[in-house]
Tab-separated table of C-alpha atoms and ligand atoms in Angstrom:
chain	number	residue	atom	x	y	z
A	1377	UNK	CA	-15.434	-42.730	-20.647
A	1378	UNK	CA	-14.836	-39.014	-20.291
A	1379	UNK	CA	-13.858	-37.866	-16.834
A	1380	UNK	CA	-14.605	-34.286	-15.815
A	1381	UNK	CA	-12.447	-32.392	-13.360
A	1382	UNK	CA	-13.862	-31.972	-9.845
A	1383	UNK	CA	-16.215	-29.060	-9.218
A	1384	UNK	CA	-14.527	-25.812	-8.338
A	1385	UNK	CA	-11.154	-26.770	-9.824
A	1386	UNK	CA	-9.511	-25.423	-12.968
A	1387	UNK	CA	-7.226	-26.505	-15.788
A	1388	UNK	CA	-4.594	-24.133	-17.134
A	1389	UNK	CA	-3.460	-24.302	-20.746
A	1390	UNK	CA	0.041	-23.153	-21.756
A	1391	UNK	CA	-0.928	-19.568	-22.716
A	1392	UNK	CA	-2.571	-19.072	-19.360
A	1393	UNK	CA	0.280	-20.730	-17.493
A	1394	UNK	CA	2.774	-18.402	-19.170
A	1395	UNK	CA	0.699	-15.440	-18.050
A	1396	UNK	CA	0.358	-16.810	-14.521
A	1397	UNK	CA	4.112	-17.426	-14.297
A	1398	UNK	CA	4.785	-13.855	-15.423
A	1399	UNK	CA	2.478	-12.553	-12.673
A	1400	UNK	CA	4.005	-14.872	-10.097
A	1401	UNK	CA	7.535	-13.836	-11.052
A	1402	UNK	CA	6.687	-10.166	-10.677
A	1403	UNK	CA	5.218	-10.810	-7.211
A	1404	UNK	CA	8.301	-12.767	-6.184
A	1405	UNK	CA	10.635	-10.062	-7.481
A	1406	UNK	CA	8.917	-7.314	-5.524
A	1407	UNK	CA	8.725	-9.361	-2.295
A	1408	UNK	CA	12.417	-10.231	-2.655
A	1409	UNK	CA	13.239	-6.567	-3.192
A	1410	UNK	CA	11.899	-5.985	0.354
A	1411	UNK	CA	14.131	-8.764	1.712
A	1412	UNK	CA	11.476	-11.493	1.889
A	1413	UNK	CA	12.582	-15.078	1.205
A	1414	UNK	CA	10.480	-17.966	-0.013
A	1415	UNK	CA	9.253	-20.764	2.221
A	1416	UNK	CA	7.113	-23.829	1.546
A	1417	UNK	CA	5.062	-26.056	3.817
A	1418	UNK	CA	3.215	-29.330	3.168
A	1419	UNK	CA	-0.034	-29.396	1.214
A	1420	UNK	CA	-1.753	-31.139	4.125
A	1421	UNK	CA	-1.462	-30.591	7.857
A	1422	UNK	CA	-2.964	-31.962	11.032
A	1423	UNK	CA	-6.565	-30.766	11.128
A	1424	UNK	CA	-5.877	-29.375	14.600
A	1425	UNK	CA	-3.683	-26.659	13.132
A	1426	UNK	CA	-6.775	-25.054	11.640
A	1427	UNK	CA	-9.356	-25.832	14.325
A	1428	UNK	CA	-7.188	-24.613	17.196
A	1429	UNK	CA	-7.960	-20.970	16.568
A	1430	UNK	CA	-10.959	-21.031	14.260
A	1431	UNK	CA	-12.929	-23.717	16.119
A	1432	UNK	CA	-14.562	-26.939	14.957
A	1433	UNK	CA	-16.906	-24.946	12.729
A	1434	UNK	CA	-14.140	-24.523	10.179
A	1435	UNK	CA	-14.189	-28.274	9.418
A	1436	UNK	CA	-17.321	-27.645	7.312
A	1437	UNK	CA	-15.397	-25.247	5.107
A	1438	UNK	CA	-12.252	-27.236	4.446
A	1439	UNK	CA	-11.111	-30.517	2.964
A	1440	UNK	CA	-10.686	-32.567	6.115
A	1441	UNK	CA	-10.131	-36.309	5.955
A	1442	UNK	CA	-8.769	-39.287	7.817
A	1443	UNK	CA	-5.689	-40.992	6.411
A	1444	UNK	CA	-5.247	-44.767	6.401
A	1445	UNK	CA	-4.078	-44.776	10.015
A	1446	UNK	CA	-7.085	-42.758	11.102
A	1447	UNK	CA	-5.217	-39.456	11.640
A	1448	UNK	CA	-7.270	-36.288	11.142
A	1449	UNK	CA	-5.690	-34.280	8.351
A	1450	UNK	CA	-6.710	-31.302	6.217
A	1451	UNK	CA	-5.662	-29.786	2.920
A	1452	UNK	CA	-4.437	-26.299	3.837
A	1453	UNK	CA	-7.139	-23.620	3.390
A	1454	UNK	CA	-4.525	-20.866	3.794
A	1455	UNK	CA	-0.842	-20.555	4.717
A	1456	UNK	CA	-0.572	-18.278	7.716
A	1457	UNK	CA	-1.178	-21.080	10.237
A	1458	UNK	CA	1.212	-23.507	8.436
A	1459	UNK	CA	3.951	-20.868	8.202
A	1460	UNK	CA	3.571	-20.027	11.892
A	1461	UNK	CA	3.653	-23.721	12.781
A	1462	UNK	CA	6.892	-23.979	10.815
A	1463	UNK	CA	8.228	-20.875	12.537
A	1464	UNK	CA	7.571	-22.310	15.993
A	1465	UNK	CA	9.031	-25.716	15.083
A	1466	UNK	CA	12.048	-24.710	13.014
A	1467	UNK	CA	12.810	-20.998	13.142
A	1468	UNK	CA	12.314	-19.778	16.662
A	1469	UNK	CA	16.045	-19.169	17.220
A	1470	UNK	CA	16.653	-17.381	13.922
A	1471	UNK	CA	17.438	-13.652	14.068
A	1472	UNK	CA	14.283	-11.530	13.956
A	1473	UNK	CA	12.447	-10.095	12.260
A	1474	UNK	CA	11.898	-12.918	9.775
A	1475	UNK	CA	10.541	-12.057	6.363
A	1476	UNK	CA	8.915	-14.982	4.562
A	1477	UNK	CA	6.876	-15.210	1.382
A	1478	UNK	CA	5.014	-18.100	-0.221
A	1479	UNK	CA	3.147	-18.938	-3.383
A	1480	UNK	CA	0.986	-22.028	-3.052
A	1481	UNK	CA	-2.338	-23.692	-3.700
A	1482	UNK	CA	-5.035	-23.715	-1.051
A	1483	UNK	CA	-8.208	-25.770	-0.754
A	1484	UNK	CA	-11.583	-24.799	0.615
A	1485	UNK	CA	-14.881	-26.597	0.473
A	1486	UNK	CA	-16.849	-23.580	-0.763
A	1487	UNK	CA	-19.724	-23.224	-3.174
A	1488	UNK	CA	-17.941	-22.763	-6.518
A	1489	UNK	CA	-18.686	-19.565	-8.435
A	1490	UNK	CA	-16.813	-16.990	-10.460
A	1491	UNK	CA	-13.683	-16.068	-8.502
A	1492	UNK	CA	-14.379	-18.693	-5.851
A	1493	UNK	CA	-12.778	-22.082	-6.358
A	1494	UNK	CA	-12.128	-25.181	-4.323
A	1495	UNK	CA	-8.478	-25.082	-5.283
A	1496	UNK	CA	-6.953	-21.636	-5.648
A	1497	UNK	CA	-3.585	-19.971	-5.235
A	1498	UNK	CA	-2.318	-17.469	-2.741
A	1499	UNK	CA	0.749	-15.303	-2.794
A	1500	UNK	CA	1.467	-14.061	0.693
A	1501	UNK	CA	4.019	-12.855	3.190
A	1502	UNK	CA	4.547	-13.036	6.950
A	1503	UNK	CA	6.745	-10.534	8.780
A	1504	UNK	CA	7.482	-12.200	12.109
A	1505	UNK	CA	8.827	-10.594	15.263
A	1506	UNK	CA	7.381	-7.117	15.572
A	1507	UNK	CA	4.072	-5.560	16.520
A	1508	UNK	CA	5.178	-2.029	15.728
A	1509	UNK	CA	3.286	0.190	13.273
A	1510	UNK	CA	6.390	0.177	11.049
A	1511	UNK	CA	5.975	-3.521	10.303
A	1512	UNK	CA	2.235	-3.214	9.626
A	1513	UNK	CA	2.976	-0.347	7.249
A	1514	UNK	CA	5.719	-2.315	5.488
A	1515	UNK	CA	3.457	-5.291	4.843
A	1516	UNK	CA	0.589	-3.103	3.606
A	1517	UNK	CA	2.961	-1.141	1.381
A	1518	UNK	CA	4.368	-4.358	-0.099
A	1519	UNK	CA	0.900	-5.659	-1.030
A	1520	UNK	CA	0.030	-2.224	-2.432
A	1521	UNK	CA	3.185	-2.118	-4.530
A	1522	UNK	CA	2.545	-5.573	-5.990
A	1523	UNK	CA	-0.997	-4.737	-7.099
A	1524	UNK	CA	0.146	-1.359	-8.482
A	1525	UNK	CA	2.939	-3.013	-10.468
A	1526	UNK	CA	0.345	-5.374	-11.929
A	1527	UNK	CA	-1.818	-2.375	-12.840
A	1528	UNK	CA	-4.799	-3.689	-10.920
A	1529	UNK	CA	-7.379	-0.977	-10.236
A	1530	UNK	CA	-8.179	-1.392	-6.564
A	1531	UNK	CA	-9.003	0.348	-3.321
A	1532	UNK	CA	-7.138	-0.296	-0.095
A	1533	UNK	CA	-8.995	-0.228	3.230
A	1534	UNK	CA	-7.086	-0.151	6.507
A	1535	UNK	CA	-8.614	-0.671	9.943
A	1536	UNK	CA	-8.028	-2.201	13.362
A	1537	UNK	CA	-9.972	-5.229	14.656
A	1538	UNK	CA	-9.208	-4.176	18.207
A	1539	UNK	CA	-11.824	-1.461	17.874
A	1540	UNK	CA	-14.745	-3.773	16.965
A	1541	UNK	CA	-13.537	-6.321	19.489
A	1542	UNK	CA	-13.614	-3.617	22.127
A	1543	UNK	CA	-17.135	-2.562	21.120
A	1544	UNK	CA	-18.262	-6.191	21.274
A	1545	UNK	CA	-16.268	-7.122	24.377
A	1546	UNK	CA	-19.345	-8.064	26.438
A	1547	UNK	CA	-21.035	-9.949	23.614
A	1548	UNK	CA	-21.036	-13.710	24.221
A	1549	UNK	CA	-20.845	-14.752	20.593
A	1550	UNK	CA	-18.099	-12.295	19.694
A	1551	UNK	CA	-16.476	-14.429	17.004
A	1552	UNK	CA	-19.761	-15.097	15.266
A	1553	UNK	CA	-20.582	-11.391	15.438
A	1554	UNK	CA	-17.206	-10.590	13.814
A	1555	UNK	CA	-17.955	-13.063	11.034
A	1556	UNK	CA	-21.346	-11.480	10.401
A	1557	UNK	CA	-19.696	-8.055	10.216
A	1558	UNK	CA	-17.130	-9.478	7.772
A	1559	UNK	CA	-19.976	-10.587	5.505
A	1560	UNK	CA	-21.823	-7.280	6.122
A	1561	UNK	CA	-24.794	-9.346	7.307
A	1562	UNK	CA	-26.380	-6.529	9.340
A	1563	UNK	CA	-29.648	-8.400	9.718
A	1564	UNK	CA	-27.872	-11.395	11.235
A	1565	UNK	CA	-25.882	-9.119	13.508
A	1566	UNK	CA	-29.010	-7.343	14.690
A	1567	UNK	CA	-30.595	-10.668	15.629
A	1568	UNK	CA	-27.495	-11.841	17.443
A	1569	UNK	CA	-27.240	-8.605	19.445
A	1570	UNK	CA	-30.966	-8.562	20.205
A	1571	UNK	CA	-30.792	-12.107	21.540
A	1572	UNK	CA	-28.162	-10.897	23.996
A	1573	UNK	CA	-30.047	-7.686	24.831
A	1574	UNK	CA	-27.316	-5.523	23.282
A	1575	UNK	CA	-29.042	-4.077	20.210
A	1576	UNK	CA	-27.696	-0.598	21.073
A	1577	UNK	CA	-24.309	-1.809	19.825
A	1578	UNK	CA	-25.600	-2.243	16.273
A	1579	UNK	CA	-25.591	1.520	15.708
A	1580	UNK	CA	-22.069	1.843	17.050
A	1581	UNK	CA	-20.841	-0.883	14.679
A	1582	UNK	CA	-22.658	0.642	11.695
A	1583	UNK	CA	-21.390	4.145	12.426
A	1584	UNK	CA	-17.832	2.922	12.923
A	1585	UNK	CA	-17.885	1.054	9.629
A	1586	UNK	CA	-18.892	4.282	7.926
A	1587	UNK	CA	-16.374	6.540	9.674
A	1588	UNK	CA	-13.577	7.575	7.350
A	1589	UNK	CA	-11.154	9.153	9.781
A	1590	UNK	CA	-9.762	8.557	13.237
A	1591	UNK	CA	-11.430	11.788	14.407
A	1592	UNK	CA	-14.850	10.530	13.336
A	1593	UNK	CA	-14.251	7.128	14.914
A	1594	UNK	CA	-13.052	8.758	18.129
A	1595	UNK	CA	-16.272	10.734	18.365
A	1596	UNK	CA	-18.374	7.609	17.938
A	1597	UNK	CA	-16.252	5.483	20.246
A	1598	UNK	CA	-13.663	7.339	22.348
A	1599	UNK	CA	-12.780	4.346	24.525
A	1600	UNK	CA	-9.967	3.008	22.301
A	1601	UNK	CA	-6.287	3.780	21.719
A	1602	UNK	CA	-6.107	4.933	18.095
A	1603	UNK	CA	-2.409	5.865	18.178
A	1604	UNK	CA	-1.156	2.661	16.511
A	1605	UNK	CA	-3.455	2.849	13.520
A	1606	UNK	CA	-2.773	6.599	13.292
A	1607	UNK	CA	0.957	5.928	13.058
A	1608	UNK	CA	0.427	3.274	10.329
A	1609	UNK	CA	-1.717	5.753	8.392
A	1610	UNK	CA	0.987	8.409	8.758
A	1611	UNK	CA	3.678	6.131	7.323
A	1612	UNK	CA	1.459	5.071	4.424
A	1613	UNK	CA	0.649	8.709	3.660
A	1614	UNK	CA	4.335	9.592	3.633
A	1615	UNK	CA	4.822	6.849	1.024
A	1616	UNK	CA	2.062	8.272	-1.160
A	1617	UNK	CA	-0.179	5.237	-0.652
A	1618	UNK	CA	-3.850	5.866	-1.416
A	1619	UNK	CA	-6.111	4.209	1.133
A	1620	UNK	CA	-9.229	4.620	3.177
A	1621	UNK	CA	-9.538	4.086	6.905
A	1622	UNK	CA	-12.260	1.517	7.481
A	1623	UNK	CA	-13.066	0.400	10.994
A	1624	UNK	CA	-15.705	-2.010	9.718
A	1625	UNK	CA	-13.115	-4.560	8.551
A	1626	UNK	CA	-13.592	-7.678	10.655
A	1627	UNK	CA	-11.752	-10.328	8.541
A	1628	UNK	CA	-13.271	-13.776	8.310
A	1629	UNK	CA	-10.542	-15.788	10.021
A	1630	UNK	CA	-10.513	-14.862	13.654
A	1631	UNK	CA	-6.798	-14.790	14.424
A	1632	UNK	CA	-6.192	-11.110	13.740
A	1633	UNK	CA	-5.552	-8.918	16.748
A	1634	UNK	CA	-4.473	-5.504	15.477
A	1635	UNK	CA	-4.282	-3.583	12.221
A	1636	UNK	CA	-6.178	-5.289	9.386
A	1637	UNK	CA	-6.490	-4.397	5.735
A	1638	UNK	CA	-8.292	-5.506	2.599
A	1639	UNK	CA	-8.034	-4.651	-1.075
A	1640	UNK	CA	-10.916	-4.726	-3.510
A	1641	UNK	CA	-10.380	-4.770	-7.260
A	1642	UNK	CA	-12.581	-3.279	-9.948
A	1643	UNK	CA	-13.974	-5.579	-12.589
A	1644	UNK	CA	-14.495	-8.686	-10.494
A	1645	UNK	CA	-18.142	-8.531	-9.466
A	1646	UNK	CA	-19.086	-9.976	-6.103
A	1647	UNK	CA	-15.796	-11.754	-5.361
A	1648	UNK	CA	-13.729	-8.597	-5.536
A	1649	UNK	CA	-11.549	-8.964	-2.475
A	1650	UNK	CA	-8.076	-9.624	-3.861
A	1651	UNK	CA	-6.013	-9.253	-0.714
A	1652	UNK	CA	-6.507	-9.555	3.007
A	1653	UNK	CA	-4.096	-9.205	5.860
A	1654	UNK	CA	-3.239	-7.842	9.247
A	1655	UNK	CA	-1.350	-8.420	12.453
A	1656	UNK	CA	-1.921	-11.424	14.658
A	1657	UNK	CA	-0.450	-13.611	17.379
A	1658	UNK	CA	-0.438	-17.296	16.538
A	1659	UNK	CA	3.030	-18.431	17.639
A	1660	UNK	CA	1.985	-18.899	21.266
A	1661	UNK	CA	-1.107	-20.886	20.314
A	1662	UNK	CA	1.176	-23.282	18.429
A	1663	UNK	CA	3.393	-23.836	21.435
A	1664	UNK	CA	6.010	-21.138	20.899
A	1665	UNK	CA	6.778	-17.801	22.519
A	1666	UNK	CA	4.241	-15.035	22.087
A	1667	UNK	CA	5.785	-13.537	18.941
A	1668	UNK	CA	3.740	-10.944	17.019
A	1669	UNK	CA	3.491	-11.018	13.216
A	1670	UNK	CA	1.875	-9.248	10.313
A	1671	UNK	CA	1.022	-10.780	6.958
A	1672	UNK	CA	-1.195	-10.744	3.924
A	1673	UNK	CA	-2.508	-13.162	1.332
A	1674	UNK	CA	-3.244	-12.109	-2.220
A	1675	UNK	CA	-5.883	-14.124	-4.079
A	1676	UNK	CA	-3.762	-14.992	-7.074
A	1677	UNK	CA	-6.583	-16.231	-9.321
A	1678	UNK	CA	-8.667	-13.099	-8.835
A	1679	UNK	CA	-5.653	-10.867	-9.469
A	1680	UNK	CA	-4.791	-12.843	-12.610
A	1681	UNK	CA	-8.319	-12.132	-13.845
A	1682	UNK	CA	-7.894	-8.341	-13.850
A	1683	UNK	CA	-4.192	-7.490	-13.894
A	1684	UNK	CA	-2.033	-6.378	-16.796
A	1685	UNK	CA	1.334	-8.006	-17.225
A	1686	UNK	CA	3.776	-8.370	-20.060
A	1687	UNK	CA	4.255	-11.978	-20.990
A	1688	UNK	CA	7.546	-12.721	-22.654
A	1689	UNK	CA	7.134	-15.781	-24.769
A	1690	UNK	CA	10.379	-17.727	-25.143
A	1691	UNK	CA	11.667	-18.029	-28.733
A	1692	UNK	CA	11.123	-21.349	-30.476
A	1693	UNK	CA	12.941	-22.877	-33.451
A	1694	UNK	CA	11.618	-25.786	-35.468
A	1695	UNK	CA	14.398	-28.040	-36.684
A	1696	UNK	CA	13.388	-29.264	-40.110
A	1697	UNK	CA	14.857	-32.710	-40.631
A	1698	UNK	CA	15.265	-34.428	-43.974
A	1699	UNK	CA	14.630	-37.950	-42.843
A	1700	UNK	CA	17.779	-37.993	-40.687
A	1701	UNK	CA	16.427	-37.771	-37.164
A	1702	UNK	CA	19.819	-38.147	-35.467
A	1703	UNK	CA	21.173	-35.163	-37.378
A	1704	UNK	CA	18.079	-33.122	-36.511
A	1705	UNK	CA	18.590	-33.935	-32.848
A	1706	UNK	CA	22.231	-32.833	-32.991
A	1707	UNK	CA	21.198	-29.512	-34.527
A	1708	UNK	CA	18.465	-29.132	-31.905
A	1709	UNK	CA	21.006	-29.581	-29.106
A	1710	UNK	CA	23.180	-26.804	-30.532
A	1711	UNK	CA	20.188	-24.462	-30.759
A	1712	UNK	CA	19.189	-25.247	-27.164
A	1713	UNK	CA	22.750	-24.483	-26.039
A	1714	UNK	CA	22.354	-21.119	-27.780
A	1715	UNK	CA	19.363	-20.432	-25.533
A	1716	UNK	CA	16.461	-20.983	-27.930
A	1717	UNK	CA	13.899	-23.765	-27.591
A	1718	UNK	CA	14.315	-26.332	-30.370
A	1719	UNK	CA	11.580	-28.659	-31.543
A	1720	UNK	CA	12.234	-31.708	-33.721
A	1721	UNK	CA	9.739	-33.691	-35.752
A	1722	UNK	CA	8.479	-36.856	-34.077
A	1723	UNK	CA	5.654	-37.516	-36.535
A	1724	UNK	CA	7.683	-38.680	-39.541
A	1725	UNK	CA	6.503	-35.655	-41.548
A	1726	UNK	CA	7.915	-34.397	-44.827
A	1727	UNK	CA	9.534	-30.958	-45.086
A	1728	UNK	CA	6.387	-29.187	-46.228
A	1729	UNK	CA	4.317	-30.553	-43.367
A	1730	UNK	CA	7.063	-29.729	-40.856
A	1731	UNK	CA	7.028	-26.127	-42.061
A	1732	UNK	CA	3.297	-25.878	-41.901
A	1733	UNK	CA	3.417	-27.193	-38.324
A	1734	UNK	CA	6.058	-24.522	-37.544
A	1735	UNK	CA	3.571	-21.943	-38.760
A	1736	UNK	CA	0.686	-23.341	-36.799
A	1737	UNK	CA	2.579	-23.186	-33.511
A	1738	UNK	CA	3.857	-19.713	-34.331
A	1739	UNK	CA	7.549	-20.702	-34.232
A	1740	UNK	CA	10.154	-17.959	-34.593
A	1741	UNK	CA	12.689	-19.849	-36.727
A	1742	UNK	CA	12.937	-22.840	-38.961
A	1743	UNK	CA	16.411	-24.362	-38.949
A	1744	UNK	CA	17.058	-26.783	-41.792
A	1745	UNK	CA	19.194	-29.703	-40.741
A	1746	UNK	CA	20.351	-30.755	-44.193
A	1747	UNK	CA	23.535	-32.429	-45.388
A	1748	UNK	CA	25.398	-29.107	-45.128
A	1749	UNK	CA	25.419	-29.694	-41.358
A	1750	UNK	CA	28.307	-32.105	-42.008
A	1751	UNK	CA	30.258	-29.020	-43.272
A	1752	UNK	CA	29.326	-27.138	-40.074
A	1753	UNK	CA	26.570	-24.972	-41.529
A	1754	UNK	CA	22.757	-24.865	-41.291
A	1755	UNK	CA	20.151	-22.775	-43.075
A	1756	UNK	CA	18.103	-20.571	-40.766
A	1757	UNK	CA	14.829	-19.005	-41.802
A	1758	UNK	CA	13.447	-16.195	-39.694
A	1759	UNK	CA	9.729	-16.966	-39.859
A	1760	UNK	CA	8.773	-13.411	-38.876
A	1761	UNK	CA	10.688	-11.605	-41.629
A	1762	UNK	CA	10.897	-14.499	-44.064
A	1763	UNK	CA	14.649	-13.854	-44.352
A	1764	UNK	CA	16.726	-16.972	-44.900
A	1765	UNK	CA	20.488	-17.549	-44.753
A	1766	UNK	CA	23.239	-20.058	-44.160
A	1767	UNK	CA	24.839	-19.791	-40.752
A	1768	UNK	CA	27.957	-21.439	-39.362
A	1769	UNK	CA	26.986	-23.696	-36.482
A	1770	UNK	CA	29.406	-21.849	-34.149
A	1771	UNK	CA	27.634	-18.595	-35.015
A	1772	UNK	CA	24.131	-19.709	-34.055
A	1773	UNK	CA	24.827	-18.270	-30.636
A	1774	UNK	CA	25.166	-14.737	-31.994
A	1775	UNK	CA	22.191	-15.108	-34.295
A	1776	UNK	CA	19.886	-16.071	-31.454
A	1777	UNK	CA	21.540	-13.808	-28.863
B	906	ATP	P1	-13.586	-14.033	0.833
B	906	ATP	O1	-13.886	-12.809	1.659
B	906	ATP	O2	-13.539	-13.796	-0.631
B	906	ATP	O3	-14.385	-15.231	1.231
B	906	ATP	P2	-11.473	-14.576	2.666
B	906	ATP	O4	-11.641	-13.297	3.384
B	906	ATP	O5	-11.935	-15.837	3.292
B	906	ATP	O6	-12.114	-14.476	1.186
B	906	ATP	P3	-8.626	-14.849	2.920
B	906	ATP	O7	-8.665	-16.018	3.786
B	906	ATP	O8	-8.240	-13.538	3.491
B	906	ATP	O9	-9.996	-14.752	2.145
B	906	ATP	O10	-7.715	-15.167	1.642
B	906	ATP	C1	-7.015	-14.144	0.942
B	906	ATP	C2	-7.494	-14.015	-0.474
B	906	ATP	O11	-7.593	-15.280	-1.107
B	906	ATP	C3	-8.890	-13.431	-0.614
B	906	ATP	O12	-8.857	-12.032	-0.528
B	906	ATP	C4	-9.292	-13.908	-1.984
B	906	ATP	O13	-8.794	-13.036	-2.993
B	906	ATP	C5	-8.597	-15.232	-2.104
B	906	ATP	N1	-9.553	-16.332	-1.919
B	906	ATP	C6	-10.108	-16.768	-0.768
B	906	ATP	N2	-10.913	-17.818	-0.990
B	906	ATP	C7	-10.876	-18.059	-2.328
B	906	ATP	C8	-11.498	-19.024	-3.197
B	906	ATP	N3	-12.318	-19.962	-2.731
B	906	ATP	N4	-11.208	-18.963	-4.523
B	906	ATP	C9	-10.379	-18.027	-5.012
B	906	ATP	N5	-9.767	-17.107	-4.255
B	906	ATP	C10	-10.002	-17.114	-2.933
B	907	MG	MG1	-13.118	-11.786	3.309
């Protein structure tokens, strides 16, 4: 019986994995160059961790289940809440600010479609301990630098959720309104506002989401302190970052409190958001002090779809045995020590078939493990150039170096 993989999940073959690792390594390198260090949290958490801020409604959208003792658990839909839980439990006395990054799989019970999976990967960071514009700017710049290095063509939008929250402050269903704005569901928003007798706010929201500068926004809605977002914009400009101010960004998850940003990539169709982030306060909700943080999450699978990265394929040598498997294995060990992958025959093939297999897997070398090995030499054929010569075993190092 053939068993299919579950809906919304993916398999990755070696070529794709090599490409994904190359992308991942570049992301790690850049985050580390800013002083961020990797953390990891469990794949599942207490369901409460995710309902505490987002409400029971989120249960519909995630993989929630009871374990054998009846505890309510959930596969993580994202990593900001888990990392902040870890911070409160384990890191609250560490010197601040803390700079953490993660690369991990996340699970959401969403309708599968192109760019939207039920298991997907996020690369993200959390900068914990500051609510100053400098830290918002650093986190935005880091995300920007990663996508630039991967040659993704994207636009960066920067806003502040405080503005929309202030506009909607007297609306009862504020969180639902923010979610409708996030999905640009203007019809739904109109109905919600009408039901509360506040339809005049629709125009304010629409105008703000079209404003492209602080001056414009200030004219539409003067009753807000724009200085923080202005300072972030100033820093980004000084770094040569291209971005657009966008006060219509609401973000789906409702834990953001300050500056928010999103990046949209070309070439992805409807699911084009490749990064989302902003500043928030979750530590207190999880039982810690009220420590401010800023973070982002990059949608790794969507980025992998459109980015350009150089994949360095490790060199591979086929050890051609002549019926003496033990000798072939000895030669293979020496090649591995020299830093090249060595593959020995396990199919009982003759020399011709071993060579044709070497060709079919695109090996770089064929190393013949003949009787001459007992004299300390092997014959090496460079399968790219066709050049073949005898090499002293001690010199394999230099040859492959
Ligand atoms: P979207 O707006 O696409 O629904 P989101 O705003 O809920 O995503 P975040 O929670 O901010 O997403 O997650 C950060 C990034 O993770 C997104 O920008 C997106 O690139 C990626 N992402 C989110 N959900 C999925 C999914 N189901 N499959 C693949 N990537 C996803
Ligand atoms: Mg979104």
